mmCIF file of C-alpha atoms and ligand atoms in Angstrom:
data_model
loop_
_atom_site.group_PDB
_atom_site.id
_atom_site.type_symbol
_atom_site.label_atom_id
_atom_site.label_comp_id
_atom_site.label_asym_id
_atom_site.label_seq_id
_atom_site.Cartn_x
_atom_site.Cartn_y
_atom_site.Cartn_z
ATOM 1 C CA MET O 1 -0.044 0.222 -0.589
ATOM 2 C CA PRO O 2 1.616 3.475 -1.219
ATOM 3 C CA THR O 3 1.878 6.088 1.222
ATOM 4 C CA SER O 4 -1.153 8.373 0.795
ATOM 5 C CA ILE O 5 0.041 12.262 -0.066
ATOM 6 C CA VAL O 6 -3.563 13.900 0.141
ATOM 7 C CA ASP O 7 -5.398 11.670 3.653
ATOM 8 C CA ILE O 8 -8.798 13.325 3.704
ATOM 9 C CA LYS O 9 -11.240 10.968 6.635
ATOM 10 C CA ASN O 10 -14.624 11.809 7.601
ATOM 11 C CA VAL O 11 -15.089 15.456 6.707
ATOM 12 C CA ASN O 12 -17.668 16.888 7.285
ATOM 13 C CA LYS O 13 -18.502 20.638 5.794
ATOM 14 C CA SER O 14 -21.888 23.153 6.056
ATOM 15 C CA PHE O 15 -22.756 26.209 5.217
ATOM 16 C CA GLY O 16 -24.764 27.235 7.318
ATOM 17 C CA PRO O 17 -28.145 25.367 7.178
ATOM 18 C CA ALA O 18 -26.653 23.234 4.234
ATOM 19 C CA HIS O 19 -24.464 20.049 4.834
ATOM 20 C CA VAL O 20 -22.511 20.360 1.880
ATOM 21 C CA LEU O 21 -19.803 17.909 3.082
ATOM 22 C CA ARG O 22 -21.075 14.484 4.083
ATOM 23 C CA GLY O 23 -19.013 12.137 5.986
ATOM 24 C CA VAL O 24 -15.938 11.726 2.798
ATOM 25 C CA ASP O 25 -13.712 9.349 3.100
ATOM 26 C CA LEU O 26 -10.544 9.928 0.854
ATOM 27 C CA GLN O 27 -7.453 8.902 0.227
ATOM 28 C CA VAL O 28 -5.055 10.534 -2.546
ATOM 29 C CA ALA O 29 -1.211 8.006 -3.188
ATOM 30 C CA LYS O 30 1.744 9.392 -3.239
ATOM 31 C CA GLY O 31 1.887 10.147 -7.947
ATOM 32 C CA GLU O 32 -2.241 9.345 -8.655
ATOM 33 C CA VAL O 33 -4.254 11.400 -10.454
ATOM 34 C CA LEU O 34 -7.704 11.411 -8.723
ATOM 35 C CA VAL O 35 -10.913 13.129 -11.432
ATOM 36 C CA ILE O 36 -13.650 13.900 -8.894
ATOM 37 C CA ILE O 37 -16.369 13.239 -11.650
ATOM 38 C CA GLY O 38 -20.328 14.352 -9.721
ATOM 39 C CA ALA O 39 -23.207 16.363 -10.844
ATOM 40 C CA SER O 40 -23.788 20.328 -10.427
ATOM 41 C CA GLY O 41 -24.116 21.132 -6.585
ATOM 42 C CA SER O 42 -22.261 18.564 -5.092
ATOM 43 C CA GLY O 43 -19.802 19.436 -3.461
ATOM 44 C CA LYS O 44 -16.228 18.750 -6.022
ATOM 45 C CA SER O 45 -15.617 22.245 -5.311
ATOM 46 C CA THR O 46 -16.499 22.149 -1.705
ATOM 47 C CA LEU O 47 -13.831 19.397 -1.189
ATOM 48 C CA ILE O 48 -10.782 20.156 -2.706
ATOM 49 C CA ARG O 49 -10.691 23.800 -1.292
ATOM 50 C CA CYS O 50 -11.023 22.033 1.520
ATOM 51 C CA VAL O 51 -8.031 20.464 1.336
ATOM 52 C CA ASN O 52 -6.065 23.567 0.668
ATOM 53 C CA GLY O 53 -8.120 25.483 3.281
ATOM 54 C CA LEU O 54 -9.854 27.576 0.790
ATOM 55 C CA GLU O 55 -12.735 26.172 2.848
ATOM 56 C CA ALA O 56 -12.544 25.672 6.919
ATOM 57 C CA PHE O 57 -15.117 22.536 7.730
ATOM 58 C CA GLN O 58 -16.717 21.820 10.882
ATOM 59 C CA GLU O 59 -15.483 17.541 11.329
ATOM 60 C CA GLY O 60 -13.493 15.405 10.765
ATOM 61 C CA SER O 61 -9.796 15.547 9.341
ATOM 62 C CA ILE O 62 -7.197 16.845 6.290
ATOM 63 C CA THR O 63 -3.628 15.415 6.288
ATOM 64 C CA VAL O 64 -1.734 16.517 3.451
ATOM 65 C CA ASP O 65 1.917 15.888 2.863
ATOM 66 C CA GLY O 66 1.846 14.348 7.283
ATOM 67 C CA CYS O 67 0.891 17.715 7.962
ATOM 68 C CA GLU O 68 -2.673 17.854 9.438
ATOM 69 C CA LEU O 69 -5.107 20.750 8.560
ATOM 70 C CA PRO O 70 -6.509 23.124 11.741
ATOM 71 C CA CYS O 71 -10.490 22.149 11.147
ATOM 72 C CA GLU O 72 -12.261 24.829 11.719
ATOM 73 C CA ALA O 73 -12.628 25.281 15.049
ATOM 74 C CA ASP O 74 -8.843 24.802 15.665
ATOM 75 C CA ARG O 75 -7.879 27.804 13.091
ATOM 76 C CA GLU O 76 -10.017 29.931 15.768
ATOM 77 C CA LEU O 77 -7.577 28.923 18.140
ATOM 78 C CA GLY O 78 -5.190 30.744 15.169
ATOM 79 C CA GLU O 79 -3.692 27.208 13.681
ATOM 80 C CA GLU O 80 -2.931 29.654 11.080
ATOM 81 C CA LYS O 81 0.930 28.998 10.634
ATOM 82 C CA ARG O 82 -0.738 25.548 9.883
ATOM 83 C CA LEU O 83 -2.813 26.058 7.334
ATOM 84 C CA ASN O 84 -0.342 27.980 5.584
ATOM 85 C CA ALA O 85 2.042 24.994 5.391
ATOM 86 C CA VAL O 86 0.074 23.302 4.146
ATOM 87 C CA ARG O 87 -0.932 25.509 1.349
ATOM 88 C CA ARG O 88 2.312 26.369 0.140
ATOM 89 C CA GLY O 89 2.922 22.006 -0.528
ATOM 90 C CA VAL O 90 -0.462 22.651 -2.731
ATOM 91 C CA GLY O 91 -1.384 23.858 -6.358
ATOM 92 C CA MET O 92 -4.247 25.326 -7.013
ATOM 93 C CA VAL O 93 -5.750 25.361 -10.449
ATOM 94 C CA PHE O 94 -9.007 27.477 -10.863
ATOM 95 C CA GLN O 95 -12.073 27.260 -13.180
ATOM 96 C CA GLN O 96 -11.303 31.362 -13.880
ATOM 97 C CA PHE O 97 -7.828 31.654 -14.288
ATOM 98 C CA ASN O 98 -7.380 34.276 -11.255
ATOM 99 C CA LEU O 99 -4.239 35.730 -12.716
ATOM 100 C CA PHE O 100 -3.076 39.355 -11.536
ATOM 101 C CA PRO O 101 -3.875 41.658 -14.157
ATOM 102 C CA HIS O 102 -2.151 44.279 -13.924
ATOM 103 C CA LYS O 103 1.316 42.320 -13.537
ATOM 104 C CA THR O 104 2.750 40.954 -16.545
ATOM 105 C CA VAL O 105 2.911 37.096 -16.678
ATOM 106 C CA LEU O 106 6.686 36.415 -15.748
ATOM 107 C CA GLU O 107 5.521 38.810 -12.207
ATOM 108 C CA ASN O 108 2.494 36.489 -11.448
ATOM 109 C CA VAL O 109 4.617 33.489 -11.816
ATOM 110 C CA THR O 110 7.191 34.648 -9.482
ATOM 111 C CA LEU O 111 5.242 37.039 -7.160
ATOM 112 C CA ALA O 112 4.872 33.701 -4.573
ATOM 113 C CA PRO O 113 8.424 32.273 -4.614
ATOM 114 C CA MET O 114 9.980 35.957 -3.347
ATOM 115 C CA ARG O 115 7.563 37.234 -1.109
ATOM 116 C CA VAL O 116 6.344 33.347 0.804
ATOM 117 C CA ARG O 117 9.382 31.359 -0.133
ATOM 118 C CA ASN O 118 12.091 34.284 0.256
ATOM 119 C CA LYS O 119 13.337 33.805 -2.994
ATOM 120 C CA SER O 120 15.081 35.274 -4.862
ATOM 121 C CA GLN O 121 13.642 37.471 -7.961
ATOM 122 C CA ALA O 122 17.622 36.478 -10.460
ATOM 123 C CA ASP O 123 16.179 32.720 -8.936
ATOM 124 C CA ALA O 124 11.589 33.157 -9.127
ATOM 125 C CA GLU O 125 12.634 34.304 -12.809
ATOM 126 C CA ALA O 126 15.443 31.694 -13.687
ATOM 127 C CA THR O 127 12.593 29.078 -12.446
ATOM 128 C CA ALA O 128 9.419 30.804 -13.521
ATOM 129 C CA ARG O 129 10.324 31.260 -17.536
ATOM 130 C CA ARG O 130 11.240 27.422 -17.418
ATOM 131 C CA LEU O 131 8.414 26.870 -16.515
ATOM 132 C CA LEU O 132 6.696 28.963 -18.781
ATOM 133 C CA LYS O 133 8.718 27.246 -21.551
ATOM 134 C CA ARG O 134 6.716 23.844 -20.588
ATOM 135 C CA VAL O 135 3.735 25.308 -20.349
ATOM 136 C CA GLY O 136 4.892 26.449 -23.288
ATOM 137 C CA MET O 137 3.620 30.069 -22.486
ATOM 138 C CA GLN O 138 8.038 31.271 -22.366
ATOM 139 C CA ASP O 139 7.262 33.679 -25.146
ATOM 140 C CA HIS O 140 4.457 35.919 -23.418
ATOM 141 C CA ALA O 141 6.861 36.376 -20.307
ATOM 142 C CA LEU O 142 6.700 40.615 -20.548
ATOM 143 C CA LYS O 143 3.032 40.185 -21.529
ATOM 144 C CA TYR O 144 -0.038 41.506 -19.395
ATOM 145 C CA PRO O 145 -2.913 38.969 -18.839
ATOM 146 C CA GLY O 146 -5.272 40.569 -21.067
ATOM 147 C CA GLN O 147 -3.478 40.107 -23.771
ATOM 148 C CA LEU O 148 -3.703 36.263 -23.472
ATOM 149 C CA SER O 149 -6.315 34.209 -24.394
ATOM 150 C CA GLY O 150 -7.889 32.166 -22.444
ATOM 151 C CA GLY O 151 -5.963 28.674 -22.621
ATOM 152 C CA GLN O 152 -2.767 30.431 -22.662
ATOM 153 C CA GLN O 153 -4.203 32.634 -18.995
ATOM 154 C CA GLN O 154 -4.919 28.896 -17.474
ATOM 155 C CA ARG O 155 -1.514 27.851 -19.461
ATOM 156 C CA VAL O 156 0.753 30.095 -16.734
ATOM 157 C CA ALA O 157 -2.162 29.740 -14.272
ATOM 158 C CA ILE O 158 -0.482 26.071 -14.012
ATOM 159 C CA ALA O 159 3.535 27.420 -13.751
ATOM 160 C CA ARG O 160 2.648 30.066 -11.252
ATOM 161 C CA ALA O 161 1.487 27.398 -8.989
ATOM 162 C CA LEU O 162 4.366 24.633 -10.391
ATOM 163 C CA ALA O 163 6.996 28.213 -9.058
ATOM 164 C CA MET O 164 5.588 26.989 -5.400
ATOM 165 C CA GLU O 165 6.889 23.529 -6.273
ATOM 166 C CA PRO O 166 3.406 21.812 -4.385
ATOM 167 C CA HIS O 167 3.447 18.431 -3.839
ATOM 168 C CA VAL O 168 -0.001 17.902 -5.164
ATOM 169 C CA MET O 169 -1.499 20.053 -7.999
ATOM 170 C CA LEU O 170 -4.989 20.305 -7.112
ATOM 171 C CA PHE O 171 -7.456 21.190 -10.719
ATOM 172 C CA ASP O 172 -11.012 22.454 -10.049
ATOM 173 C CA GLU O 173 -12.681 22.547 -13.669
ATOM 174 C CA PRO O 174 -9.606 23.706 -15.486
ATOM 175 C CA THR O 175 -11.400 23.795 -18.619
ATOM 176 C CA SER O 176 -14.659 25.059 -18.387
ATOM 177 C CA ALA O 177 -14.339 28.362 -19.048
ATOM 178 C CA LEU O 178 -12.354 27.823 -22.266
ATOM 179 C CA ASP O 179 -13.224 28.347 -25.629
ATOM 180 C CA PRO O 180 -13.366 24.850 -27.348
ATOM 181 C CA GLU O 181 -10.504 25.059 -29.337
ATOM 182 C CA MET O 182 -8.319 25.984 -27.008
ATOM 183 C CA VAL O 183 -9.614 23.322 -23.981
ATOM 184 C CA GLY O 184 -6.948 20.841 -25.697
ATOM 185 C CA GLU O 185 -3.808 23.210 -25.199
ATOM 186 C CA VAL O 186 -4.473 23.204 -21.583
ATOM 187 C CA LEU O 187 -5.546 18.986 -21.036
ATOM 188 C CA ASP O 188 -2.463 19.259 -23.135
ATOM 189 C CA VAL O 189 -0.296 20.294 -19.904
ATOM 190 C CA MET O 190 -1.629 18.435 -17.134
ATOM 191 C CA ARG O 191 -2.197 15.146 -19.314
ATOM 192 C CA GLU O 192 2.292 15.628 -19.239
ATOM 193 C CA LEU O 193 1.976 16.936 -15.508
ATOM 194 C CA ALA O 194 1.043 13.250 -14.662
ATOM 195 C CA THR O 195 3.444 11.514 -16.390
ATOM 196 C CA GLU O 196 6.098 13.071 -15.080
ATOM 197 C CA GLY O 197 4.155 12.033 -11.573
ATOM 198 C CA MET O 198 2.448 14.967 -9.886
ATOM 199 C CA THR O 199 -0.367 14.084 -8.290
ATOM 200 C CA MET O 200 -2.504 15.293 -9.130
ATOM 201 C CA MET O 201 -7.310 16.286 -7.734
ATOM 202 C CA ILE O 202 -9.019 17.027 -10.456
ATOM 203 C CA VAL O 203 -12.275 18.009 -10.767
ATOM 204 C CA THR O 204 -13.093 17.923 -14.337
ATOM 205 C CA HIS O 205 -16.099 17.144 -16.986
ATOM 206 C CA GLU O 206 -13.879 16.526 -19.642
ATOM 207 C CA MET O 207 -14.903 12.096 -19.580
ATOM 208 C CA GLY O 208 -12.245 11.564 -22.778
ATOM 209 C CA PHE O 209 -9.343 13.034 -20.602
ATOM 210 C CA ALA O 210 -10.511 11.749 -17.259
ATOM 211 C CA ARG O 211 -10.341 8.134 -18.783
ATOM 212 C CA GLU O 212 -7.307 9.053 -20.270
ATOM 213 C CA VAL O 213 -5.691 10.069 -17.635
ATOM 214 C CA ALA O 214 -6.631 9.067 -14.029
ATOM 215 C CA ASN O 215 -6.268 6.073 -12.388
ATOM 216 C CA ARG O 216 -8.666 6.679 -9.968
ATOM 217 C CA VAL O 217 -12.143 8.074 -10.353
ATOM 218 C CA VAL O 218 -14.650 9.037 -7.888
ATOM 219 C CA PHE O 219 -18.135 10.482 -8.435
ATOM 220 C CA ILE O 220 -19.834 12.128 -5.988
ATOM 221 C CA ASP O 221 -22.826 12.694 -5.127
ATOM 222 C CA ARG O 222 -24.829 15.327 -2.776
ATOM 223 C CA GLY O 223 -21.884 15.509 -0.238
ATOM 224 C CA LYS O 224 -21.098 11.338 -0.420
ATOM 225 C CA ILE O 225 -18.481 9.674 -2.396
ATOM 226 C CA LEU O 226 -20.714 6.959 -3.535
ATOM 227 C CA GLU O 227 -18.718 5.522 -5.833
ATOM 228 C CA ASP O 228 -14.513 4.672 -6.402
ATOM 229 C CA GLY O 229 -12.836 3.020 -8.219
ATOM 230 C CA THR O 230 -10.711 2.636 -12.249
ATOM 231 C CA PRO O 231 -12.064 4.952 -15.024
ATOM 232 C CA ALA O 232 -13.153 1.134 -17.015
ATOM 233 C CA GLU O 233 -14.849 0.366 -14.021
ATOM 234 C CA ILE O 234 -16.451 3.990 -13.268
ATOM 235 C CA PHE O 235 -17.753 4.416 -16.767
ATOM 236 C CA ASP O 236 -18.124 0.861 -18.365
ATOM 237 C CA ALA O 237 -19.805 -0.979 -15.923
ATOM 238 C CA PRO O 238 -20.855 1.257 -12.781
ATOM 239 C CA LYS O 239 -22.402 -0.167 -10.523
ATOM 240 C CA GLU O 240 -24.881 2.430 -8.747
ATOM 241 C CA ASP O 241 -27.929 3.675 -10.540
ATOM 242 C CA ARG O 242 -26.935 7.352 -9.730
ATOM 243 C CA THR O 243 -23.189 7.282 -11.720
ATOM 244 C CA ARG O 244 -24.834 5.606 -14.466
ATOM 245 C CA THR O 245 -27.972 8.579 -14.583
ATOM 246 C CA PHE O 246 -24.851 10.304 -13.954
ATOM 247 C CA LEU O 247 -22.603 9.251 -17.289
ATOM 248 C CA SER O 248 -25.537 8.782 -19.457
ATOM 249 C CA ARG O 249 -26.341 12.925 -19.275
ATOM 250 C CA VAL O 250 -22.488 14.115 -19.210
ATOM 251 C CA LEU O 251 -20.723 10.712 -21.617
HETATM 252 P P1 ADP C 1 -19.661 22.154 -7.357
HETATM 253 O O1 ADP C 1 -18.272 22.131 -7.627
HETATM 254 O O2 ADP C 1 -20.221 20.320 -7.121
HETATM 255 O O3 ADP C 1 -20.369 22.015 -8.328
HETATM 256 P P2 ADP C 1 -19.840 23.017 -5.118
HETATM 257 O O4 ADP C 1 -18.475 22.286 -4.133
HETATM 258 O O5 ADP C 1 -19.510 24.807 -5.237
HETATM 259 O O6 ADP C 1 -20.336 22.416 -5.963
HETATM 260 O O7 ADP C 1 -21.214 23.372 -4.222
HETATM 261 C C1 ADP C 1 -21.675 22.012 -3.551
HETATM 262 C C2 ADP C 1 -22.644 22.851 -2.559
HETATM 263 O O8 ADP C 1 -22.368 23.561 -1.583
HETATM 264 C C3 ADP C 1 -24.125 23.647 -2.950
HETATM 265 O O9 ADP C 1 -25.535 23.762 -3.360
HETATM 266 C C4 ADP C 1 -23.805 25.590 -2.919
HETATM 267 O O10 ADP C 1 -25.248 25.872 -3.712
HETATM 268 C C5 ADP C 1 -23.104 24.762 -2.119
HETATM 269 N N1 ADP C 1 -22.735 26.545 -1.009
HETATM 270 C C6 ADP C 1 -20.683 26.068 -2.273
HETATM 271 N N2 ADP C 1 -19.731 27.423 -1.683
HETATM 272 C C7 ADP C 1 -20.546 28.041 -0.823
HETATM 273 C C8 ADP C 1 -20.507 29.498 -0.093
HETATM 274 N N3 ADP C 1 -19.963 29.742 0.246
HETATM 275 N N4 ADP C 1 -21.826 29.885 0.342
HETATM 276 C C9 ADP C 1 -23.336 29.122 1.057
HETATM 277 N N5 ADP C 1 -22.918 27.462 0.578
HETATM 278 C C10 ADP C 1 -22.177 27.349 -0.634
HETATM 279 MG MG1 MG C 2 -17.606 23.429 -9.148
#
């Protein structure tokens, strides 16, 4: 049994009266590519936002790389330091690219390593240029996000996340806001990361990509993991009616 890098145990999360995550258990092994599927509103974003501490949960535990995230009560007790420690090791890519609009591509990628990791500008820029090359954006370093296509912005966002040398990368519908002709270039970068052994948790509706790249697929339904298996198991032989219904709508 390989050691898990993300360990989610019995996590419960409510927004006021809405019980959004209902006893989620999920382990992700080092190097594993996990795809999370499920209907809109089922809790996919909330779950991955909990993993990098963007959302607090009320019950259960989440451990990333051996460091336990503080739950909501612990945050109130001032466990922010531990939260920041975990966050530094987790890269996140959102549906809306969230680049800083008034900073160049290069500045977007160097900012956090300089501020949070105290890297020198020269060091941060060298790393940024290497990462921009890796996502095919080396020729755009001095442009502003507004001068780039959505696909290009998303590739910069991936480079920016990688610049913090994360142990895990989280993707929340990274291609949902893109024009169809730009989806492929972003999925290509993600596919390459997966090949290089990056641990990844990906929420996506790109079922072809999931089938090809995922080691494991989980189906989340109304805040619970209903089914967990290989892509072949989930897509070709789903056990649960609700999984079948969901797949019949999206495939
Ligand atoms: P998904 O990503 O699967 O579409 P979400 O995790 O975004 O689902 O949302 C799960 C549920 O939690 C939805 O009912 C949504 O309305 C609710 N929710 C999400 N974020 C908030 C929030 N900040 N405040 C209140 N309710 C929220
Ligand atoms: Mg979502």
